[in-house]
Coordinates of C-alpha atoms in Angstrom, one line a residue:
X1 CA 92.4 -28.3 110.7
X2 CA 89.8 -27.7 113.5
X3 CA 89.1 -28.4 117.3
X4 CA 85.7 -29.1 118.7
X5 CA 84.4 -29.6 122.2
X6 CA 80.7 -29.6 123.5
X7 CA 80.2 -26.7 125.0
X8 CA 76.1 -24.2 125.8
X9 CA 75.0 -21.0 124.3
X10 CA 73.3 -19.4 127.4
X11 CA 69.1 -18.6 126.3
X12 CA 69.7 -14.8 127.9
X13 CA 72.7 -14.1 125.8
X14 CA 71.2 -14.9 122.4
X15 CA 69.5 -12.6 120.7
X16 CA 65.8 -12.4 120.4
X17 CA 65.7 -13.5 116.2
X18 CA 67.8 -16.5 117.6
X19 CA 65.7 -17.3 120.7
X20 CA 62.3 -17.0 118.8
X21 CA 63.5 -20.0 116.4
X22 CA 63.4 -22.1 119.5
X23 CA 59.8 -24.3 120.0
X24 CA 58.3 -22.4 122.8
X25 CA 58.6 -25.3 125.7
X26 CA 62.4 -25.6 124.9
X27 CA 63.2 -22.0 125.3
X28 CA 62.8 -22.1 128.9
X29 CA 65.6 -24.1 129.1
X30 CA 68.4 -22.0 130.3
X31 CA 71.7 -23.4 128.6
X32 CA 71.4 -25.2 124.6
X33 CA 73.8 -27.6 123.9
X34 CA 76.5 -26.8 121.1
X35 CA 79.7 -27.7 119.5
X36 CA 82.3 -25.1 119.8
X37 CA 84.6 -24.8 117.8
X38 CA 88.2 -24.4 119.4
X39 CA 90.0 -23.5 116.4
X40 CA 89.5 -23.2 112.7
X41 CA 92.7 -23.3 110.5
X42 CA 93.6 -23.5 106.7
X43 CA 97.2 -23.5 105.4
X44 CA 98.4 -20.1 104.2
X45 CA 99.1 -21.9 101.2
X46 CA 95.4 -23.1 100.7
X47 CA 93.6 -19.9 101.6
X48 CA 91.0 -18.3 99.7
X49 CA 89.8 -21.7 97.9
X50 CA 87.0 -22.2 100.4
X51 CA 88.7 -25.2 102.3
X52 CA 87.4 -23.2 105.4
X53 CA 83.8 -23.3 104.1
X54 CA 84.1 -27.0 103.1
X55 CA 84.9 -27.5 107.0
X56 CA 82.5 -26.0 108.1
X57 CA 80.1 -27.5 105.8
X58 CA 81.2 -30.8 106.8
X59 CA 80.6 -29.9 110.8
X60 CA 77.3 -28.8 110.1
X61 CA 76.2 -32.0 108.5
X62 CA 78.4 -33.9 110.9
X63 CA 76.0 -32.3 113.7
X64 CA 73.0 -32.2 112.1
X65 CA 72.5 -35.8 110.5
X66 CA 69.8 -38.1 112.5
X67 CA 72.6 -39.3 114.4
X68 CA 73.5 -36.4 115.8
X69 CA 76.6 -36.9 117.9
X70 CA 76.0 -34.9 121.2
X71 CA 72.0 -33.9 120.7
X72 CA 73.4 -30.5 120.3
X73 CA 71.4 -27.5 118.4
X74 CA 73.9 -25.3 118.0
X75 CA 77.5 -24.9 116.2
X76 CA 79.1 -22.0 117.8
X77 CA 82.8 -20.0 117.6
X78 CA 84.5 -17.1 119.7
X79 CA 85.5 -15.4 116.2
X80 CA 88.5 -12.9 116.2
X81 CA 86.8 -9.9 116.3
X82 CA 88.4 -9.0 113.0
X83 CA 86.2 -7.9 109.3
X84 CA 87.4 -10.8 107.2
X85 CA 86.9 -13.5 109.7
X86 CA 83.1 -12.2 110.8
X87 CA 82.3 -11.7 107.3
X88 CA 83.7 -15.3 107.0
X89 CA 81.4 -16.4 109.8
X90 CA 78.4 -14.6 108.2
X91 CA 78.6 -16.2 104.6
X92 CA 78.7 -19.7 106.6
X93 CA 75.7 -19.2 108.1
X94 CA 76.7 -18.2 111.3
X95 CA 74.4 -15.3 113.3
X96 CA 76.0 -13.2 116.6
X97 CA 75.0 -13.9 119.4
X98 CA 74.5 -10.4 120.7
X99 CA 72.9 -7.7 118.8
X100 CA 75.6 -5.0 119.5
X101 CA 79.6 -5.2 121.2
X102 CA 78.1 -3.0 123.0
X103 CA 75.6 -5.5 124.7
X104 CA 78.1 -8.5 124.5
X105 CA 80.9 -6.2 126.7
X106 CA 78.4 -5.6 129.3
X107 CA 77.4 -9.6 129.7
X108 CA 81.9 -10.0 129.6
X109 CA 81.6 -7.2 131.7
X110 CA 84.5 -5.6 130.3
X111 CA 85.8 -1.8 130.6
X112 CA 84.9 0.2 127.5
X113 CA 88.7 0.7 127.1
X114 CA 89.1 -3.0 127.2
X115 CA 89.2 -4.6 123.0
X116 CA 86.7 -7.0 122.4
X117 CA 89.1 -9.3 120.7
X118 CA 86.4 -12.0 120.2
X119 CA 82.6 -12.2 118.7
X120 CA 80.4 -15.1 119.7
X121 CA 78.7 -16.4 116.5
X122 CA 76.2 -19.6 116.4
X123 CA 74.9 -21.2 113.3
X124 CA 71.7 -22.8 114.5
X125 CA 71.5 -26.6 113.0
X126 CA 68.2 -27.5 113.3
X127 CA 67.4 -24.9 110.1
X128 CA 70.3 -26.2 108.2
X129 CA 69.2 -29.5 109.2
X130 CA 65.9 -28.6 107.2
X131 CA 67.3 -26.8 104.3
X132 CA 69.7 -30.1 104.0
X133 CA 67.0 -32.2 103.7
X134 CA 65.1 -30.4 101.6
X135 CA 68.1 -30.1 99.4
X136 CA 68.2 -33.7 99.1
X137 CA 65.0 -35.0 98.3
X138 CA 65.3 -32.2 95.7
X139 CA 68.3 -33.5 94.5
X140 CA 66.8 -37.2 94.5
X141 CA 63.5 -36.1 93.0
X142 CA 65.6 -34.4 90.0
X143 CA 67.4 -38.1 89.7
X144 CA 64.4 -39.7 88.9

């Protein structure tokens, strides 16, 4: 089960690796259109057969097919800040936003005794796009 909603990933948040991706006369734009995703879910009973991946795999081509649905660039998630769900985020493709907690509590602007209970994590779609694609004509040159 998962939730989307369109939502930005704000250009002075993201980290430099991220931003350099971005064709020069675009990354003066301020805010980049994304998809967030609200919530993530797999039954307990269904865990750990990559169901979650297979999601997430089907948003990314959802988003990133020549009809893209809201002319977004990213996919993006507020992960629990927890090891098995980053690591999750990371095998999918998904890069933080911020290089350190340390710089994404500043921009929440949250005590250093406050928990960061959540990571922002993109997964930039243009570059899948491409990988997709290339995938594909690989796949259909293989066919024939």
């Amino acid at each position: 089960m998962f939730t989307i909603s369109n939502g930005s990933v704000q250009a002075r948040q993201m980290r430099r690796t991220l931003r350099d991706k971005v064709p020069y006369p675009k990354r003066l734009i301020h805010n980049y259109p994304s998809v967030l995703i609200g919530r993530l879910a797999v039954n307990e009973n269904f865990q750990g057969n990559g169901i979650g991946s297979e999601i997430l795999d089907f948003l990314k081509i959802w988003f990133s097919d020549s009809h893209n649905k809201t002319g977004c660039r990213f996919l993006a998630v507020d992960a629990y800040n927890a090891p098995s769900v980053l690591k999750f985020y990371g095998n999918n493709e998904f890069s933080f936003i911020f290089k350190s907690e340390k710089e994404e509590r500043e921009s929440l602007q949250l005590h250093e005794n406050e928990p960061l209970r959540t990571r922002m994590m993109c997964c930039d779609l243009f570059h899948y796009a491409e990988s997709l694609r290339k995938s594909l004509v690989a796949v259909s040159q293989k066919r024939y």
